[in-house]
Coordinates of C-alpha atoms in Angstrom, one line a residue:
M16 CA 81.2 80.1 108.3
G17 CA 80.8 83.9 107.9
S18 CA 83.9 86.1 106.9
S19 CA 83.8 88.6 110.1
V20 CA 83.8 85.6 112.1
W21 CA 87.4 85.8 113.5
L22 CA 87.5 83.5 116.5
T23 CA 86.3 79.7 117.3
I24 CA 85.7 79.6 121.1
L25 CA 85.7 76.0 121.2
G26 CA 84.1 74.0 123.8
L27 CA 86.9 71.1 125.4
G28 CA 86.4 67.5 127.3
E29 CA 89.1 65.7 128.6
D30 CA 88.9 62.9 125.7
G31 CA 91.2 66.2 124.1
A32 CA 91.1 65.7 120.0
E33 CA 88.4 62.7 120.6
G34 CA 86.0 64.4 121.7
L35 CA 85.6 66.9 119.0
S36 CA 82.9 67.7 116.3
A37 CA 84.1 67.6 112.9
A38 CA 83.6 71.7 112.6
A39 CA 85.3 72.1 115.6
R40 CA 88.5 69.8 114.1
R41 CA 88.2 72.2 111.4
A42 CA 88.4 75.0 113.5
L43 CA 91.4 73.9 114.9
A44 CA 92.9 72.8 111.2
E45 CA 92.6 76.5 110.1
A46 CA 93.7 78.4 112.8
E47 CA 96.8 80.8 112.9
L48 CA 97.0 81.3 116.8
V49 CA 95.4 78.4 120.1
I50 CA 94.9 80.4 123.3
G51 CA 93.9 78.3 126.2
P52 CA 94.8 77.3 130.0
A53 CA 97.6 75.2 130.0
R54 CA 95.4 72.3 131.1
H55 CA 93.5 72.5 127.4
L56 CA 96.8 73.2 125.2
A57 CA 97.9 69.5 127.3
L58 CA 95.0 68.0 125.6
L59 CA 95.5 69.0 122.5
P60 CA 99.8 68.2 121.5
S61 CA 99.0 68.0 118.2
V62 CA 97.8 72.1 117.0
S63 CA 101.3 73.2 114.6
C64 CA 99.5 77.0 114.7
P65 CA 101.5 79.2 118.0
T66 CA 99.7 79.3 121.5
I67 CA 99.4 81.3 123.8
E68 CA 98.2 80.1 127.4
W69 CA 96.0 82.1 129.4
P70 CA 96.7 84.2 131.9
V71 CA 95.6 83.9 136.0
P72 CA 93.7 85.8 136.7
F73 CA 91.2 85.3 133.6
A74 CA 90.2 88.8 133.0
D75 CA 94.3 89.7 131.9
G76 CA 93.4 87.2 129.2
I77 CA 90.5 89.4 127.4
A78 CA 93.1 91.9 126.2
R79 CA 95.8 90.0 125.1
L80 CA 93.1 87.9 123.0
L81 CA 91.7 90.8 121.3
E82 CA 95.2 92.2 120.0
H83 CA 94.1 89.4 117.9
R84 CA 91.3 90.3 116.0
G85 CA 90.8 89.8 112.1
R86 CA 92.9 86.6 112.3
R87 CA 91.5 83.5 112.9
V88 CA 91.8 82.8 116.5
V89 CA 90.3 79.2 118.6
M90 CA 90.2 80.2 122.1
L91 CA 89.8 76.7 124.6
A92 CA 87.8 76.2 127.0
S93 CA 85.8 73.5 129.4
G94 CA 82.9 71.6 128.3
D95 CA 80.3 74.0 127.2
P96 CA 81.5 77.6 127.5
F97 CA 78.6 79.2 128.3
W98 CA 77.1 76.9 131.5
F99 CA 79.9 78.2 133.5
G100 CA 82.1 79.1 131.6
A101 CA 84.4 81.8 130.0
G102 CA 81.8 82.2 126.8
T103 CA 80.2 85.2 128.1
S104 CA 82.7 86.8 129.3
V105 CA 85.0 87.5 126.1
T106 CA 81.6 87.7 123.8
R107 CA 80.5 90.8 126.1
H108 CA 83.1 92.4 124.1
L109 CA 82.5 91.6 120.8
A110 CA 79.8 92.0 117.8
R111 CA 77.8 89.0 117.6
E112 CA 78.6 87.8 114.1
E113 CA 83.2 87.9 114.7
W114 CA 82.3 84.4 117.2
V115 CA 80.9 81.2 116.7
A116 CA 80.8 78.7 119.5
H117 CA 81.3 74.5 119.3
P118 CA 80.3 74.0 123.0
A119 CA 81.1 70.1 123.9
P120 CA 79.1 68.4 126.8
S121 CA 79.3 70.2 130.1
T122 CA 80.2 69.0 133.5
F123 CA 76.6 68.6 134.9
S124 CA 75.9 66.7 131.5
L125 CA 78.6 63.7 132.1
A126 CA 77.8 64.1 136.1
A127 CA 74.1 63.3 135.6
A128 CA 74.7 60.6 132.9
R129 CA 77.7 59.1 135.5
L130 CA 74.9 59.7 138.8
S131 CA 71.7 58.9 136.3
W132 CA 70.1 61.9 138.2
P133 CA 67.7 64.0 135.8
L134 CA 69.4 67.6 135.5
Q135 CA 66.6 69.2 134.8
D136 CA 65.4 68.2 138.4
V137 CA 69.7 68.9 140.0
R138 CA 70.4 72.0 141.2
C139 CA 73.4 73.1 139.0
L140 CA 75.6 75.8 141.2
G141 CA 79.4 76.8 140.4
L142 CA 81.4 76.9 143.0
H143 CA 84.6 78.0 141.5
A144 CA 84.9 81.0 142.0
A145 CA 82.2 81.8 144.3
P146 CA 81.3 81.0 148.0
V147 CA 80.2 77.5 149.2
E148 CA 77.6 80.0 151.6
R149 CA 75.7 80.1 148.3
L150 CA 74.6 76.1 148.7
L151 CA 72.3 77.5 152.1
P152 CA 69.7 78.3 150.2
E153 CA 69.9 75.1 148.3
L154 CA 70.3 72.8 151.3
A155 CA 67.6 70.5 152.4
P156 CA 66.4 66.9 152.2
G157 CA 66.2 64.9 149.2
Q158 CA 67.8 67.6 147.0
R159 CA 70.3 66.9 144.3
I160 CA 73.1 69.8 143.8
L161 CA 75.6 69.1 141.2
A162 CA 78.7 71.8 142.0
L163 CA 81.6 73.0 139.7
V164 CA 84.7 73.6 142.4
R165 CA 88.1 74.7 141.8
D166 CA 90.7 71.2 144.1
G167 CA 90.6 69.1 146.2
T168 CA 90.9 71.9 149.3
A169 CA 87.6 73.2 148.1
V170 CA 85.7 70.0 148.2
M171 CA 87.8 69.6 151.6
A172 CA 85.8 72.6 153.1
L173 CA 82.3 71.9 151.0
A174 CA 82.1 69.0 153.0
E175 CA 83.4 70.6 156.6
Y176 CA 80.0 73.2 155.4
L177 CA 77.7 71.0 155.0
T178 CA 78.7 68.7 158.8
M179 CA 78.4 72.8 160.0
Q180 CA 74.9 73.6 158.7
G181 CA 73.2 70.3 160.0
F182 CA 73.5 68.1 156.4
G183 CA 77.1 66.1 157.6
A184 CA 74.8 62.7 156.5
S185 CA 74.9 64.2 152.8
T186 CA 76.4 61.5 150.4
L187 CA 79.0 63.4 148.1
H188 CA 79.9 62.1 145.3
V189 CA 83.4 63.0 143.9
L190 CA 84.0 63.2 139.7
E191 CA 87.2 64.0 138.7
S192 CA 88.3 64.6 135.0
L193 CA 85.3 63.5 134.0
G194 CA 85.2 62.1 130.1
G195 CA 88.5 61.4 130.1
P196 CA 91.5 58.9 130.8
R197 CA 91.6 60.0 134.5
E198 CA 88.2 60.3 134.9
Y199 CA 87.8 59.0 138.1
V200 CA 84.4 58.6 140.9
R201 CA 84.7 58.7 144.7
V202 CA 81.6 58.2 147.6
S203 CA 82.0 59.3 150.5
T204 CA 79.3 61.1 153.1
A205 CA 80.3 64.9 154.2
D206 CA 81.1 64.1 158.2
S207 CA 83.6 61.6 157.7
F208 CA 85.1 63.6 154.5
N209 CA 88.7 62.2 153.9
L210 CA 89.7 61.1 150.5
T211 CA 92.4 62.6 149.0
N212 CA 94.1 63.3 146.1
V213 CA 92.1 65.6 144.9
A214 CA 92.6 66.7 141.0
H215 CA 91.0 69.1 139.5
P216 CA 88.9 69.4 137.1
V217 CA 86.4 68.5 140.1
A218 CA 82.2 69.0 140.4
V219 CA 80.8 67.5 143.0
G220 CA 77.1 65.1 143.2
I221 CA 75.6 66.1 146.8
A222 CA 72.6 64.4 147.6
C223 CA 71.5 65.8 150.5
A224 CA 70.7 65.0 153.8
G225 CA 70.3 65.1 157.1
E226 CA 68.7 67.8 159.7
G227 CA 69.6 70.8 159.2
L228 CA 67.9 74.2 159.3
V229 CA 66.3 74.7 156.1
L230 CA 65.4 78.1 154.4
P231 CA 62.0 78.5 153.8
L232 CA 61.6 79.8 149.8
S233 CA 58.7 82.4 151.1
T234 CA 59.3 85.6 151.9
G235 CA 59.8 86.7 155.8
R236 CA 62.0 84.3 157.3
A237 CA 62.8 84.0 160.9
D238 CA 64.6 86.8 161.9
D239 CA 67.3 83.8 163.7
W240 CA 68.5 84.1 160.0
F241 CA 69.4 87.4 160.8
A242 CA 72.4 88.7 163.0
H243 CA 71.0 92.2 164.7
D244 CA 70.8 94.7 167.8
G245 CA 67.1 94.8 167.5
Q246 CA 67.4 96.9 164.3
I247 CA 65.5 95.0 161.6
T248 CA 62.6 94.7 160.1
K249 CA 60.7 92.2 161.7
R250 CA 59.0 89.2 160.1
P251 CA 56.0 89.7 159.5
V252 CA 56.5 93.0 158.5
R253 CA 59.2 92.6 156.5
A254 CA 56.7 89.9 154.4
L255 CA 54.8 93.3 153.9
A256 CA 57.4 95.4 152.3
L257 CA 58.8 91.8 150.2
S258 CA 55.0 91.9 148.8
A259 CA 54.9 95.3 148.7
L260 CA 58.2 96.3 147.3
A261 CA 57.4 93.2 144.4
P262 CA 60.4 92.0 143.2
S263 CA 60.7 90.5 139.5
P264 CA 63.6 88.9 137.6
G265 CA 67.0 91.1 137.3
E266 CA 65.8 93.8 139.5
R267 CA 67.4 96.6 141.9
L268 CA 66.2 97.0 144.8
W269 CA 67.9 99.9 147.0
D270 CA 67.6 99.7 150.4
I271 CA 67.7 102.8 152.3
G272 CA 68.8 102.4 156.6
A273 CA 69.5 98.8 156.4
G274 CA 69.6 97.9 159.9
S275 CA 71.0 94.8 159.7
G276 CA 70.1 94.2 156.0
S277 CA 67.2 92.3 155.7
I278 CA 65.1 93.6 153.8
A279 CA 67.4 93.8 150.5
I280 CA 68.9 90.0 151.3
E281 CA 65.3 88.3 151.1
W282 CA 65.5 91.0 147.7
L283 CA 68.2 88.9 147.0
L284 CA 67.5 84.9 147.6
T285 CA 63.3 86.0 145.5
H286 CA 65.7 85.3 141.7
P287 CA 70.0 85.2 141.1
A288 CA 69.5 87.8 139.1
N289 CA 68.1 90.0 141.5
Q290 CA 70.5 92.9 142.3
A291 CA 70.3 95.5 146.2
C292 CA 72.5 98.1 147.2
A293 CA 72.1 98.6 151.0
V294 CA 72.7 101.6 152.6
E295 CA 73.6 102.3 156.3
A296 CA 74.8 105.2 158.2
D297 CA 76.8 103.0 161.6
P298 CA 80.1 101.3 160.5
V299 CA 79.4 98.7 163.1
R300 CA 76.0 98.0 161.6
A301 CA 77.3 97.7 158.2
A302 CA 79.5 95.3 159.2
R303 CA 76.4 93.2 159.4
V304 CA 74.7 93.3 157.0
R305 CA 77.6 92.5 155.4
A306 CA 78.3 89.5 157.1
N307 CA 74.6 88.7 157.2
A308 CA 74.9 88.6 153.2
S309 CA 78.0 86.4 154.0
T310 CA 75.5 84.0 155.1
F311 CA 74.0 83.3 152.2
G312 CA 76.8 83.4 150.0
L313 CA 75.5 86.7 148.3
D314 CA 78.0 88.4 146.8
R315 CA 75.9 90.8 144.8
L316 CA 74.8 93.2 147.2
E317 CA 76.6 96.2 147.7
I318 CA 76.6 98.6 150.6
V319 CA 77.4 101.7 151.0
T320 CA 78.2 103.0 154.7
A321 CA 76.7 106.9 154.2
R322 CA 73.3 108.4 155.5
A323 CA 70.9 109.2 153.2
P324 CA 70.1 111.7 151.2
G325 CA 73.7 112.8 151.6
Q326 CA 74.7 110.2 149.4
L327 CA 72.9 107.9 147.4
P328 CA 73.9 105.2 145.3
G329 CA 75.5 105.4 141.9
G330 CA 75.4 103.0 139.4
P331 CA 71.7 102.0 137.4
A332 CA 68.8 103.0 138.5
P333 CA 66.9 100.7 141.0
N334 CA 63.3 99.7 140.1
A335 CA 62.2 100.1 143.8
V336 CA 63.3 101.8 147.1
F337 CA 63.0 100.8 150.9
I338 CA 63.1 102.9 154.1
G339 CA 63.4 101.4 156.3
G340 CA 65.4 104.2 159.0
G341 CA 66.8 107.5 158.8
L342 CA 63.0 108.3 156.7
S343 CA 62.3 112.9 156.2
E344 CA 60.8 114.9 154.3
A345 CA 64.7 116.0 152.4
L346 CA 64.4 112.0 152.2
L347 CA 61.8 111.4 149.6
D348 CA 62.0 115.1 147.8
A349 CA 65.7 114.1 147.3
L350 CA 64.4 109.9 145.8
W351 CA 61.5 111.8 144.0
T352 CA 64.1 114.0 142.2
R353 CA 66.4 110.8 141.7
L354 CA 64.3 108.2 140.8
S355 CA 62.6 107.4 137.3
V356 CA 59.1 107.3 136.5
G357 CA 57.7 103.6 137.3
T358 CA 60.3 103.5 140.5
R359 CA 57.9 101.2 143.4
L360 CA 58.2 102.8 146.7
V361 CA 57.7 101.0 150.1
A362 CA 58.7 103.5 153.2
N363 CA 57.9 102.1 156.6
A364 CA 57.2 104.2 159.9
V365 CA 57.2 103.9 163.4
T366 CA 57.4 107.7 165.3
L367 CA 54.1 109.7 165.3
E368 CA 56.5 112.0 163.4
S369 CA 57.5 110.1 160.9
E370 CA 54.0 108.3 160.5
A371 CA 52.6 112.0 160.7
L372 CA 54.8 112.3 157.3
L373 CA 54.1 109.4 155.2
A374 CA 50.6 110.6 155.8
R375 CA 50.9 113.8 154.5
W376 CA 52.7 112.1 151.6
H377 CA 50.5 109.6 150.7
A378 CA 48.1 112.4 150.3
L379 CA 49.7 114.2 147.6
K380 CA 51.3 111.1 145.2
G381 CA 48.8 108.5 146.5
G382 CA 49.5 105.0 146.9
E383 CA 48.7 102.9 149.9
L384 CA 48.8 103.4 153.1
L385 CA 48.8 100.5 155.5
R386 CA 48.9 100.7 159.5
I387 CA 50.0 97.2 160.6
E388 CA 49.0 96.2 164.0
L389 CA 50.8 93.1 165.1
A390 CA 50.2 91.1 168.8
E391 CA 51.8 89.1 170.3
A392 CA 50.4 85.6 173.6
V393 CA 52.6 86.2 176.5
P394 CA 52.5 85.0 179.4
L395 CA 50.4 86.2 182.8
G396 CA 50.3 84.8 185.6
T397 CA 49.5 81.1 184.8
R398 CA 47.8 82.1 181.6
H399 CA 48.3 84.0 178.4
G400 CA 48.0 87.5 176.8
W401 CA 47.6 89.5 174.2
R402 CA 51.3 91.9 174.8
S403 CA 51.1 94.3 171.3
R404 CA 53.9 95.2 169.2
Y405 CA 54.8 99.5 168.9
P406 CA 52.1 99.6 165.1
V407 CA 54.0 99.9 161.8
V408 CA 52.8 102.5 159.5
Q409 CA 53.2 101.5 156.0
W410 CA 53.0 103.9 152.9
S411 CA 53.8 101.5 148.8
T412 CA 53.4 103.1 145.7
V413 CA 55.1 104.1 142.3
L414 CA 56.6 107.2 141.2

């Protein structure tokens, strides 16, 4: 251990001291202070140095930990502290040379071993502090999911959600206190779930089965996935817009004139590290955007109820901007002043006036101008004919 290391982040299993490595045992023996949740402290009754119980909410404990900087401190965490654990929440406040970590097997590893599931093929989710709706993109017959949940009430809510989504036939493996003397594994289907006294810590292995709707992986999902009042970028046009926006992992989008929020939501669905901000002037529509995001468990969507360019989002600069409503000369001027070189911009126009605006800016700034004309077959007497939609002009460019 380097001379500047003062904090040891120690991953602890339900078997307590028995499961610790030699290095972890040595850190405990040399510690001047041990800090951790009450459950973890109870697993190490032989600790002789002073202890501090980590407070709730978790964030309140970070400042208390940092008060002891320079002492030999051991922080207790569950299993692998850097897989849906407390590790990163603490180390972002420290220099790399200040800490060392000794992880234990994660709950995911233990659960996969109990179920004989190949962990590389299983979707692992931390739902102990996230909405159960985050399951929605993962639900498809034959898929396997391992989810960390808070307690027995959360397991019941998960079973009810699966049933409501048409996946009540899914098998739930309820895994409690894995790796310790209280380990307990029970099995039920979601639609017949009636297990009681489910104890924390708990994980659920979900073997998906049922006939519920499966969210497609491709962009341009059906309009029915989104609540809207008609103000929505329709599926084929949305697919073309997202293709032009070209999301990459970790990027941020501004969705201006968001309407239903479908563009921002599909942007977020492309990668879990992506961020988005929806700007919508109508408070009713802004509330609908929030509800649509909640349907997919997307608490990463920031919503600004305002009219651009009067108010544009704060925070980090976007990598891409989509204009679905409120297109104007003033908005384009403001964006060109505000945005960084290399930002991707996609704007849609339906009216003749907004088409002319995009044509003029295309002439000035370049990029690609695309006219999208769609027609769908509809009944025409005893036969069928084509009914055209309003054409959409799409301008895409890079600043």
